[in-house]
mmCIF file of C-alpha atoms and ligand atoms in Angstrom:
data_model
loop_
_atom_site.group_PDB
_atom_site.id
_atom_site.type_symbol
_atom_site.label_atom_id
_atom_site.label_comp_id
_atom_site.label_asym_id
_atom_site.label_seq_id
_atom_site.Cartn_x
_atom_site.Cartn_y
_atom_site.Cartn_z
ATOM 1 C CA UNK F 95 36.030 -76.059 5.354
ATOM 2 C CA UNK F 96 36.401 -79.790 6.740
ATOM 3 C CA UNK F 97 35.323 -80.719 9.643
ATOM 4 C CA UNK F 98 34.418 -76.911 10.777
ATOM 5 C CA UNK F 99 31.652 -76.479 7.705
ATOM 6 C CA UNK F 100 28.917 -74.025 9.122
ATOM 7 C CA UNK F 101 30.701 -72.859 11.837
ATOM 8 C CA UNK F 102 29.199 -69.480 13.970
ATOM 9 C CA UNK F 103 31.261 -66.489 12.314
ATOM 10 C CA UNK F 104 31.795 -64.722 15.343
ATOM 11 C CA UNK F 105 33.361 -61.869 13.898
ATOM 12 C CA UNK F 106 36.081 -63.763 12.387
ATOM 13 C CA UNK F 107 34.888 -64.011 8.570
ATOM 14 C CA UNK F 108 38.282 -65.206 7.234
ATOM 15 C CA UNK F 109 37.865 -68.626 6.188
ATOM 16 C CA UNK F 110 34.863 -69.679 6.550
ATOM 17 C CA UNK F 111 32.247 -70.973 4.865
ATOM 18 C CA UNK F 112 29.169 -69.329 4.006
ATOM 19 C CA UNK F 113 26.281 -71.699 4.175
ATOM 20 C CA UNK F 114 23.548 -70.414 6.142
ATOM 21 C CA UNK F 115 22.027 -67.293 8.576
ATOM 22 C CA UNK F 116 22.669 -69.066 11.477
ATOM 23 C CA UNK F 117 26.076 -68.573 11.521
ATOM 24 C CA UNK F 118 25.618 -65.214 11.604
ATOM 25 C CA UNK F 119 25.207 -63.055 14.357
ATOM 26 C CA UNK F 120 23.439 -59.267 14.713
ATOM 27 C CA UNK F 121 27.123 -58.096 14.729
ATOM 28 C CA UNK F 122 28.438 -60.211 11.863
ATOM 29 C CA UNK F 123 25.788 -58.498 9.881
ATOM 30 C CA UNK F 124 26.370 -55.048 11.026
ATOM 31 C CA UNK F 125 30.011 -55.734 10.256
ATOM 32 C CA UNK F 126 28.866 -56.851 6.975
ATOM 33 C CA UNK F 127 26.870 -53.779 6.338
ATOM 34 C CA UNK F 128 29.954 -51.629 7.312
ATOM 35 C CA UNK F 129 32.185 -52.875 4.429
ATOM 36 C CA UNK F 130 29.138 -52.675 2.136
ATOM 37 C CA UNK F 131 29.517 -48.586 2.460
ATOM 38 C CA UNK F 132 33.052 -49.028 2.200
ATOM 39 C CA UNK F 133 32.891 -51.013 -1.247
ATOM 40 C CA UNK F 134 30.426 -48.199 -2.725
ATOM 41 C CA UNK F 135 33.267 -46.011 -2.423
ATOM 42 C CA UNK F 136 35.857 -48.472 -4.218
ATOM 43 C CA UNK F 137 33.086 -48.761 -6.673
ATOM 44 C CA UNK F 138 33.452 -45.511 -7.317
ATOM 45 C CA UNK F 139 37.057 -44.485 -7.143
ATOM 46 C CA UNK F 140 39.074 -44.220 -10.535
ATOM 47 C CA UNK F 141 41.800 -46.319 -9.402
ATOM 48 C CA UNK F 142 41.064 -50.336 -9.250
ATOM 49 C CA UNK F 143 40.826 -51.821 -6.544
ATOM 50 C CA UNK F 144 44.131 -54.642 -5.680
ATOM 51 C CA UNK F 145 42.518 -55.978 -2.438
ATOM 52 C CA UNK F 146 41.407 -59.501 -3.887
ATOM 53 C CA UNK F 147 44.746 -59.392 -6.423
ATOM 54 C CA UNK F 148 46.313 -62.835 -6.761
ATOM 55 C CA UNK F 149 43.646 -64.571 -5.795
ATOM 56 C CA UNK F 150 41.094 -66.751 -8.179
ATOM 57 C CA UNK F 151 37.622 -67.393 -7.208
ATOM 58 C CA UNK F 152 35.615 -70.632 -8.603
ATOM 59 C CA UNK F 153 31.788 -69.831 -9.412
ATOM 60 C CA UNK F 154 30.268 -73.211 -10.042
ATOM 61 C CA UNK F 155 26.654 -73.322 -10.870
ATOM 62 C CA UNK F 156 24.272 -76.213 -11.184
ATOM 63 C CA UNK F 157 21.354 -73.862 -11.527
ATOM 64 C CA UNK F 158 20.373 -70.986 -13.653
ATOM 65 C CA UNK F 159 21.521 -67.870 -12.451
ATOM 66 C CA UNK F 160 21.947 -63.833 -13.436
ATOM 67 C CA UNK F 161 22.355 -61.325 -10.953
ATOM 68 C CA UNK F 162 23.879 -64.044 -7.827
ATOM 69 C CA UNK F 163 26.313 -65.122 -10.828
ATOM 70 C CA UNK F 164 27.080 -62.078 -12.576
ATOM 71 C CA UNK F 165 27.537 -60.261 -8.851
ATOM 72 C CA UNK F 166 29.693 -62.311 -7.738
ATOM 73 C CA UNK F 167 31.412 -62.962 -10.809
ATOM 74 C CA UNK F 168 31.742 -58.927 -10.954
ATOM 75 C CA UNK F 169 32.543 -58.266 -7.391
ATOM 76 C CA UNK F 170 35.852 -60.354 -7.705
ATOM 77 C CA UNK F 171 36.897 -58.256 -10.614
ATOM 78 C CA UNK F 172 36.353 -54.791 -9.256
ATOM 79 C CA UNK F 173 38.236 -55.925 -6.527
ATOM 80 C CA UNK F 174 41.415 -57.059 -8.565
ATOM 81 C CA UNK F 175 40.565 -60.903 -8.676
ATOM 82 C CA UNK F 176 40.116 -63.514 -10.703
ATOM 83 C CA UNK F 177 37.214 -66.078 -11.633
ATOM 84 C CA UNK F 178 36.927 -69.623 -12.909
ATOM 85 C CA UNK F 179 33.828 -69.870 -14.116
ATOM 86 C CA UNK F 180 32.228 -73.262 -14.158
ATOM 87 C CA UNK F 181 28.087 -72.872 -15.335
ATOM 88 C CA UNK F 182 25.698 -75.709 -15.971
ATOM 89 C CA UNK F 183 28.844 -78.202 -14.990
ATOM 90 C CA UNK F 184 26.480 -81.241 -15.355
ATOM 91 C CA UNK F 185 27.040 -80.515 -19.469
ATOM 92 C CA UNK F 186 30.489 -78.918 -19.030
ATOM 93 C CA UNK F 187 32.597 -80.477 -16.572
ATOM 94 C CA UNK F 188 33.604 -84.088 -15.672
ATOM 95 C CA UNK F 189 29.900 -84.092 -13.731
ATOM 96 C CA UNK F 190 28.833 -85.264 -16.826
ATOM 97 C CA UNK F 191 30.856 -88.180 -16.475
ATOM 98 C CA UNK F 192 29.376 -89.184 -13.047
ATOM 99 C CA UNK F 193 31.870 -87.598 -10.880
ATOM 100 C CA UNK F 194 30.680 -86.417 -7.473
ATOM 101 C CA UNK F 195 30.128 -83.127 -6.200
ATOM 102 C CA UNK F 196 32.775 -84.026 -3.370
ATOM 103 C CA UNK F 197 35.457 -84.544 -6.088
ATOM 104 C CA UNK F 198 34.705 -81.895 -8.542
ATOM 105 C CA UNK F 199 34.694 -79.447 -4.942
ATOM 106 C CA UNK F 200 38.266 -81.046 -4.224
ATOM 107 C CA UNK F 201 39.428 -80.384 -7.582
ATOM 108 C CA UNK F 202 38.869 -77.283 -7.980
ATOM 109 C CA UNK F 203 39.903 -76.190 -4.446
ATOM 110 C CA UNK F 204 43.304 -77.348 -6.047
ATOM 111 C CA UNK F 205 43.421 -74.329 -8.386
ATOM 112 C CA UNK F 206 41.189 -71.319 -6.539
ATOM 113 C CA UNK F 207 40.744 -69.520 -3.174
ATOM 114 C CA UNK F 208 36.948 -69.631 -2.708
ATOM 115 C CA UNK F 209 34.729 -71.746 -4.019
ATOM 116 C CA UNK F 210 31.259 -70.171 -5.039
ATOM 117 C CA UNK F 211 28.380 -72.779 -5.335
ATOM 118 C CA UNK F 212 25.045 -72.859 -6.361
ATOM 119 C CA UNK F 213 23.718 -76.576 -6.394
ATOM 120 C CA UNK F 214 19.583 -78.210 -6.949
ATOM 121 C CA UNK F 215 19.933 -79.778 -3.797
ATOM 122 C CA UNK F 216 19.394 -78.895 0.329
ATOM 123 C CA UNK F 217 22.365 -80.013 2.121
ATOM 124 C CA UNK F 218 24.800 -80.156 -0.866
ATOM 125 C CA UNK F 219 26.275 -76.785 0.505
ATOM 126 C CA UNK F 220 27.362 -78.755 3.786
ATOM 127 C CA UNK F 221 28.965 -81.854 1.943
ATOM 128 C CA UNK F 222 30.524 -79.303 -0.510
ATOM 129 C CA UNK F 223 32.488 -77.645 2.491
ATOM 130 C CA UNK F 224 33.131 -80.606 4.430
ATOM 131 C CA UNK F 225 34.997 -81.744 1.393
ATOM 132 C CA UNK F 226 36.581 -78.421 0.931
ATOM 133 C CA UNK F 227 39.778 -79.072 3.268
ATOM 134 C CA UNK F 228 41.696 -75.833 2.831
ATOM 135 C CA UNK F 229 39.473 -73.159 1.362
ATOM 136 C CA UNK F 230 35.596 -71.935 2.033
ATOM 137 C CA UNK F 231 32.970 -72.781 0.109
ATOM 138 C CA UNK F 232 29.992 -69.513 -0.335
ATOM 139 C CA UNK F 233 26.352 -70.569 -0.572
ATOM 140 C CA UNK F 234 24.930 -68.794 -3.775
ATOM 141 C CA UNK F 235 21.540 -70.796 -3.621
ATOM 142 C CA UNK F 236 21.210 -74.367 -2.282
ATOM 143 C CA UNK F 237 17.682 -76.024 -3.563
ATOM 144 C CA UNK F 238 14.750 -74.822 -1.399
ATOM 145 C CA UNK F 239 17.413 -74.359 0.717
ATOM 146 C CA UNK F 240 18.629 -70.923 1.967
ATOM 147 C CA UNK F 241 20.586 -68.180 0.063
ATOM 148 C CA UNK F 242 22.499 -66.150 2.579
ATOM 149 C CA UNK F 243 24.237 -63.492 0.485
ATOM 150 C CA UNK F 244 20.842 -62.785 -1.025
ATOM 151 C CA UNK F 245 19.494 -62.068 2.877
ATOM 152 C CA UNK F 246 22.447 -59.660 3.287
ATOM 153 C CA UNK F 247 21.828 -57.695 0.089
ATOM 154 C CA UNK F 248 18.339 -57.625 1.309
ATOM 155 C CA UNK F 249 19.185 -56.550 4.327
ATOM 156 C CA UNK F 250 21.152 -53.946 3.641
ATOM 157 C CA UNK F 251 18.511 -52.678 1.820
ATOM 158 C CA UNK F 252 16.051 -52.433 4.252
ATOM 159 C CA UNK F 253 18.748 -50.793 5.808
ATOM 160 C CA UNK F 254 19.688 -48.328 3.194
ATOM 161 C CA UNK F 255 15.814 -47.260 3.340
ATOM 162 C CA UNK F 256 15.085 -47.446 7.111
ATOM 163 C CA UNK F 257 18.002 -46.296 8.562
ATOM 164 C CA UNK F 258 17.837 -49.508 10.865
ATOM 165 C CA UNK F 259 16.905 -53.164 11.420
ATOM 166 C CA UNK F 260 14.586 -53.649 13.994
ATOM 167 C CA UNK F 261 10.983 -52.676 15.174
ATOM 168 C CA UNK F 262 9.660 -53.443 11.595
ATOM 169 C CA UNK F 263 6.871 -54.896 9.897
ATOM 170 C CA UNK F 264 7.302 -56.727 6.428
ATOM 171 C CA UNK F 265 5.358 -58.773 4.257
ATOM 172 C CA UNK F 266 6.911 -61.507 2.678
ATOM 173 C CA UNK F 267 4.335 -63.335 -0.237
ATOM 174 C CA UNK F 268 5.181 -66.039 -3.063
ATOM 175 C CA UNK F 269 6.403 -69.147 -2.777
ATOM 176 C CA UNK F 270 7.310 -69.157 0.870
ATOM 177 C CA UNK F 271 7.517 -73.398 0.867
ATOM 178 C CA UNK F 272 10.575 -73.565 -2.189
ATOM 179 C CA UNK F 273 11.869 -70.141 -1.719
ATOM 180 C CA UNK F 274 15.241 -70.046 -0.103
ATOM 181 C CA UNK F 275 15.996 -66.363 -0.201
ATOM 182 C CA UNK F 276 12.969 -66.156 1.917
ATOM 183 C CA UNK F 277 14.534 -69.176 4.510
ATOM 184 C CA UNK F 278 17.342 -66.884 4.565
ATOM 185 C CA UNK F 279 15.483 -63.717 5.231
ATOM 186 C CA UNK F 280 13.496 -64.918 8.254
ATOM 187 C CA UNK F 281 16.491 -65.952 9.582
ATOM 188 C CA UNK F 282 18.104 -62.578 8.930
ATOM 189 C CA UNK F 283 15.497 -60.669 10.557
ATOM 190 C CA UNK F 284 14.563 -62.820 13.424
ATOM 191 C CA UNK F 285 18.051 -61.907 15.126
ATOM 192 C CA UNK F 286 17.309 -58.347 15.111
ATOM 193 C CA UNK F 287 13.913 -57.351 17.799
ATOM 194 C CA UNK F 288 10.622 -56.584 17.149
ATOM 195 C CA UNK F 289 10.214 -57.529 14.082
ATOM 196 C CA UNK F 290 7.148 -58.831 12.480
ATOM 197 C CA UNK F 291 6.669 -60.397 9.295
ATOM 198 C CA UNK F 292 3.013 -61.071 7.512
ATOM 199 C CA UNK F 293 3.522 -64.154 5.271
ATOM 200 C CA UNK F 294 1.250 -64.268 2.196
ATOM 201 C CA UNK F 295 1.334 -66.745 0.282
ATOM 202 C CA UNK F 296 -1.515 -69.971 -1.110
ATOM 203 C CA UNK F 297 -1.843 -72.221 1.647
ATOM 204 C CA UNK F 298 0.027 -74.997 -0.098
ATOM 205 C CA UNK F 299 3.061 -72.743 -0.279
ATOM 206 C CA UNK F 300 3.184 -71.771 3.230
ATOM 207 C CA UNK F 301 6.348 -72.725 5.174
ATOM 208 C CA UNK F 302 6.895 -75.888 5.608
ATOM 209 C CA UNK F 303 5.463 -76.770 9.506
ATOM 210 C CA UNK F 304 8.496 -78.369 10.275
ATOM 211 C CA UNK F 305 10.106 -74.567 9.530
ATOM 212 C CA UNK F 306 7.671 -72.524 10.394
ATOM 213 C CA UNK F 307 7.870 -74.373 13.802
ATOM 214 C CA UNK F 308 11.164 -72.978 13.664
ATOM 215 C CA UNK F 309 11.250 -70.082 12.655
ATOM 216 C CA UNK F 310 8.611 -68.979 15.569
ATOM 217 C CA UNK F 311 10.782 -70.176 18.161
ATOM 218 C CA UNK F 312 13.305 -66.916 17.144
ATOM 219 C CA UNK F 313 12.371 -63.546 18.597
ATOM 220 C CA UNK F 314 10.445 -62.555 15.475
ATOM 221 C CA UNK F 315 6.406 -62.630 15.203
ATOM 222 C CA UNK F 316 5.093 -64.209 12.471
ATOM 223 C CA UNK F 317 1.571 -63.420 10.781
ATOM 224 C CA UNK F 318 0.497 -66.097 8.359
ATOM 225 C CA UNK F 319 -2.034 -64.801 5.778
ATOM 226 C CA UNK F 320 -3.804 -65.841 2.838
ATOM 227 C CA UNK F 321 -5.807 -62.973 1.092
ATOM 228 C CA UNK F 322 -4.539 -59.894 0.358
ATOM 229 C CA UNK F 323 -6.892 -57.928 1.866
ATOM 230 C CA UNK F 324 -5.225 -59.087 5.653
ATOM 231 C CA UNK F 325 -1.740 -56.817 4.153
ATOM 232 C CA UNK F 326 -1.207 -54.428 7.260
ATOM 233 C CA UNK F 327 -1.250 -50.795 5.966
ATOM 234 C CA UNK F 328 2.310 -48.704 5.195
ATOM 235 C CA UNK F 329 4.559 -52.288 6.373
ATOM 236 C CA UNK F 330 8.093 -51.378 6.191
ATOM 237 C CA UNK F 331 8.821 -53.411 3.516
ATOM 238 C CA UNK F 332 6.707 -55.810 0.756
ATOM 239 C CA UNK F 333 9.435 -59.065 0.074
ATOM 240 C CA UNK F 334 7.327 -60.736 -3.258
ATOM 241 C CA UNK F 335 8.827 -63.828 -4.484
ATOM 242 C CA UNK F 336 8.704 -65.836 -7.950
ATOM 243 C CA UNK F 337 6.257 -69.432 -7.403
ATOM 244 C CA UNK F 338 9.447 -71.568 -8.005
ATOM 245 C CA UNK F 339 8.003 -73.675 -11.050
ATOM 246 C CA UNK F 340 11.204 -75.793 -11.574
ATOM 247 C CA UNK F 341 10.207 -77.354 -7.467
ATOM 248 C CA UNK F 342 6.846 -78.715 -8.887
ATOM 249 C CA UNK F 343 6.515 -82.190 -9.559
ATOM 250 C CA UNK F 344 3.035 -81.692 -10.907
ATOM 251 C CA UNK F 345 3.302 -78.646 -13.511
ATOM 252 C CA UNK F 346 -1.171 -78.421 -12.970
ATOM 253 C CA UNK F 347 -0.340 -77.603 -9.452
ATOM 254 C CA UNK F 348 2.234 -74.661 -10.185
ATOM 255 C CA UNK F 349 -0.660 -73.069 -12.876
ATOM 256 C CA UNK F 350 -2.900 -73.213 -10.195
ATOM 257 C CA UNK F 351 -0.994 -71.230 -7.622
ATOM 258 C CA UNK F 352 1.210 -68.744 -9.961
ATOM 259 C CA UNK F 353 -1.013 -65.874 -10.480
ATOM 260 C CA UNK F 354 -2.715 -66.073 -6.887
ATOM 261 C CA UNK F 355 -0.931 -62.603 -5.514
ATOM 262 C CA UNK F 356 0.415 -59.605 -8.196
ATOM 263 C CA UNK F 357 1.647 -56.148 -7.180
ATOM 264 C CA UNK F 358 -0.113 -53.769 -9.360
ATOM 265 C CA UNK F 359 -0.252 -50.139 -9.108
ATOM 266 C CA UNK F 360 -4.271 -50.700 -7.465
ATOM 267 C CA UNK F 361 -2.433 -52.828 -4.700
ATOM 268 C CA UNK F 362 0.028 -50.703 -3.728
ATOM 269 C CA UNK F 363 -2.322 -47.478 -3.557
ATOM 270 C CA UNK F 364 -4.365 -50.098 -1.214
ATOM 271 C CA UNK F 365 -1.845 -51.010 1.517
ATOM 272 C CA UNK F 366 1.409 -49.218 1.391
ATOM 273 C CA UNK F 367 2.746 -46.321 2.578
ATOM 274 C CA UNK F 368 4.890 -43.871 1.500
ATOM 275 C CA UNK F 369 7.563 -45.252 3.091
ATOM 276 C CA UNK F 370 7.132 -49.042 2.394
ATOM 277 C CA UNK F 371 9.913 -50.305 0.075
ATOM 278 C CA UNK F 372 8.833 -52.897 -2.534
ATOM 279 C CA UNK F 373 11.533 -55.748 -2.947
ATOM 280 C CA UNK F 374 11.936 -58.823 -4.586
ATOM 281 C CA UNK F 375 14.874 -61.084 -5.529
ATOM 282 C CA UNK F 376 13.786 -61.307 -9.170
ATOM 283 C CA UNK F 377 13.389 -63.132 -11.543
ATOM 284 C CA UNK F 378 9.801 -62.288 -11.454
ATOM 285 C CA UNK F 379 7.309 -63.749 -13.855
ATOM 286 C CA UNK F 380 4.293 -61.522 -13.845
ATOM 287 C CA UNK F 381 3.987 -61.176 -9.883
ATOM 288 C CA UNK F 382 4.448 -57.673 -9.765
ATOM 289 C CA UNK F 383 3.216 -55.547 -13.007
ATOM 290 C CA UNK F 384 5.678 -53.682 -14.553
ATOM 291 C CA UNK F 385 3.438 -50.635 -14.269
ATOM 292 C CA UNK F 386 5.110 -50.513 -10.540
ATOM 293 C CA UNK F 387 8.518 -50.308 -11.572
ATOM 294 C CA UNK F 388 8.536 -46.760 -11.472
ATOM 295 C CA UNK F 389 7.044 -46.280 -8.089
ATOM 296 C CA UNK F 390 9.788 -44.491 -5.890
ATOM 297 C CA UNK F 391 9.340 -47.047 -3.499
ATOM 298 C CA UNK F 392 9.997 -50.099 -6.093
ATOM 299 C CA UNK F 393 13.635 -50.973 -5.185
ATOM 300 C CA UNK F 394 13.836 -54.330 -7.022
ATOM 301 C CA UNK F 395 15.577 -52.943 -10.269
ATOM 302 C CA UNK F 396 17.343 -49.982 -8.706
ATOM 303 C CA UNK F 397 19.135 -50.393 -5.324
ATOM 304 C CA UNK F 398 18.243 -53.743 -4.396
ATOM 305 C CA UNK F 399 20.287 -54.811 -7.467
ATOM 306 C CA UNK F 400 23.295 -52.562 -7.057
ATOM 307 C CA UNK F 401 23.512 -53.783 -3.423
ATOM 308 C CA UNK F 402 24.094 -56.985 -4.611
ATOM 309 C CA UNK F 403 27.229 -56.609 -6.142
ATOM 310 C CA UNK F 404 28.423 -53.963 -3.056
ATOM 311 C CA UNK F 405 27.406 -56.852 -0.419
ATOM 312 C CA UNK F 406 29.142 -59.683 -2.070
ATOM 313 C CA UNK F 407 32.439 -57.430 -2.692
ATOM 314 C CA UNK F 408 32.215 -56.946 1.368
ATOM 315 C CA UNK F 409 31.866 -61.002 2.163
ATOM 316 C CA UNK F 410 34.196 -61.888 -0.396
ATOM 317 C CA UNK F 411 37.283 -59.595 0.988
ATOM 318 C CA UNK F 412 35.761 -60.799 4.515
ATOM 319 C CA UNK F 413 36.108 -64.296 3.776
ATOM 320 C CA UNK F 414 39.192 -64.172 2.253
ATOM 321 C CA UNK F 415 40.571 -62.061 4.729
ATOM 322 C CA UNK F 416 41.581 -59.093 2.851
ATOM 323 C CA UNK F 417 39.780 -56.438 4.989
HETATM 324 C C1 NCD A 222 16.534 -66.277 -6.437
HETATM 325 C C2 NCD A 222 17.104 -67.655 -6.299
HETATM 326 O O1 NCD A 222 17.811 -68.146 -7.180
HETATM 327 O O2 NCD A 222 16.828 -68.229 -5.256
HETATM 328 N N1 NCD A 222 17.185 -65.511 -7.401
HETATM 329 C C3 NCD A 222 18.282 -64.820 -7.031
HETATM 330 O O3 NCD A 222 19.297 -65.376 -6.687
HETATM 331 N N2 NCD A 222 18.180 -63.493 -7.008
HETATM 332 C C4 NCD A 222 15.070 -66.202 -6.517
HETATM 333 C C5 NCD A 222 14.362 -67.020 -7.526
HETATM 334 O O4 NCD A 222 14.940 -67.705 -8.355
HETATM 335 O O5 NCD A 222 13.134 -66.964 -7.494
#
């Protein structure tokens, strides 16, 4: 919001805007975490819920989305809210007349309480919410960005499995250059301790240096790998991403990476243990075979979804300062 875009959250969600992990803090998260549970209950409770009544939420999306959308866009209805839904506004707003993203933000702060935002580029989240004067702005997915409510769903799964946060050992593999969720997630983890994280991915979609420079300056230990036979045995968790095709200039380069690293049932037998969740933010195209869907320990169409909608019903009444 104005001049205060980004700002720490120091246990004071109401407000502000959501644009990154580093405004968050291990006990922002836990807090986080503890309306989660609390919104699985109002989830399931016959009466509807009234605690985001009166208020109307703007989703504007610049890129393709289904479950960050439809979450959201279902999290302020079970709560009693309403949504303005504003997808692809390049073809369906006054975008496609050349106006900015500062004025189309400005507009529709006129009408709503929360802006939602999903946008191509890095760094539009942070001119978004310094135009913003008088209500957030939520990061759904900024370019190769980050994508914080994505961490906290995946979070909270980790949680939901592990019973905690800390001491554990992950893999994260895909397209760890473009892929923001993954930004986010390293973030995430890195506040909690000893936690170590084996990143797999082809050596042209490693981290950037510049991040991965980073990234290993937080109290997290970071294992970059390139074959899949250096995958620890029974990690916590496996975090496989999607090779994000629509970040390649050269569409040669993106064949020649996509099928590099695939979950299939052989894999899994390989290197996990009973007790190593397998994740991803989906949409997956062919990275992990469906024939490992219905592993107990696949969590990417079963919780990992469902927490998405609890976690963003949890940081929107946060935000808006209904809880
Ligand atoms: C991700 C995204 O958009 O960053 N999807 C999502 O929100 N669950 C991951 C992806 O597109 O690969």
């Amino acid at each position: 919001m104005g001049n205060n875009a980004a700002e720490k959250i120091n246990l004071s969600f109401k407000g502000k805007d959501i644009l990154s992990l580093d405004q968050f803090s291990i006990k922002d998260i836990n807090l986080v975490l503890k309306i989660t549970e609390k919104m699985k209950d109002i989830t399931r409770d016959t009466k509807p819920s009234k605690i985001l009544e009166g208020t109307i939420i703007a989703l504007i999306f610049y890129e393709p989305s289904s479950r960050t959308f439809g979450s959201f866009s279902v999290s302020v209805k079970k709560l009693g809210g309403q949504t303005l839904e504003i997808l692809d506004p390049q073809h369906f707003s006054s975008v496609s007349k050349g106006e900015t993203l500062e004025d189309t933000i400005r507009v529709f702060e006129a009408y709503c309480d929360a802006i939602i935002l999903r946008h191509p580029q890095k760094g539009a989240m942070e001119a978004a919410a310094k135009a913003a004067f008088f209500i957030p702005v939520i990061n759904a997915g900024d370019g190769i960005g980050e994508h914080p409510s994505q961490t906290l769903l995946d979070i909270a799964t980790i949680n939901e499995k592990h019973g905690h946060l800390d001491g554990l050992t992950g893999v994260i593999a895909g397209d760890l250059l473009n892929g923001r969720t993954v930004h986010s997630l390293i973030k995430g983890l890195s506040l909690f301790k000893n936690n170590t994280l084996y990143l797999l991915s082809p050596k042209e979609l490693n981290l950037s240096r510049e991040e991965f420079s980073n990234f290993s300056q937080r109290d997290i230990k970071l294992i970059e790998i390139q074959n899949e036979k250096d995958i620890p045995q029974n990690a916590d968790f496996w975090y496989w991403t999607r090779i994000q095709k629509e970040r390649f200039h050269d569409i040669q380069k993106y064949e020649q990476v996509k099928n590099k690293f695939i979950v299939t049932k052989e894999l899994v037998t390989k290197f996990a243990g009973k007790n190593t969740i397998i994740m991803h933010p989906l949409p997956r195209v062919g990275e992990i075979k469906p024939e490992v869907d219905m592993d107990p320990r696949a969590v990417y169409l079963k919780s990992q979804i469902r927490n998405g909608m609890y976690v963003r019903m949890a940081l929107l009444a946060l935000v808006l300062g209904k809880i």
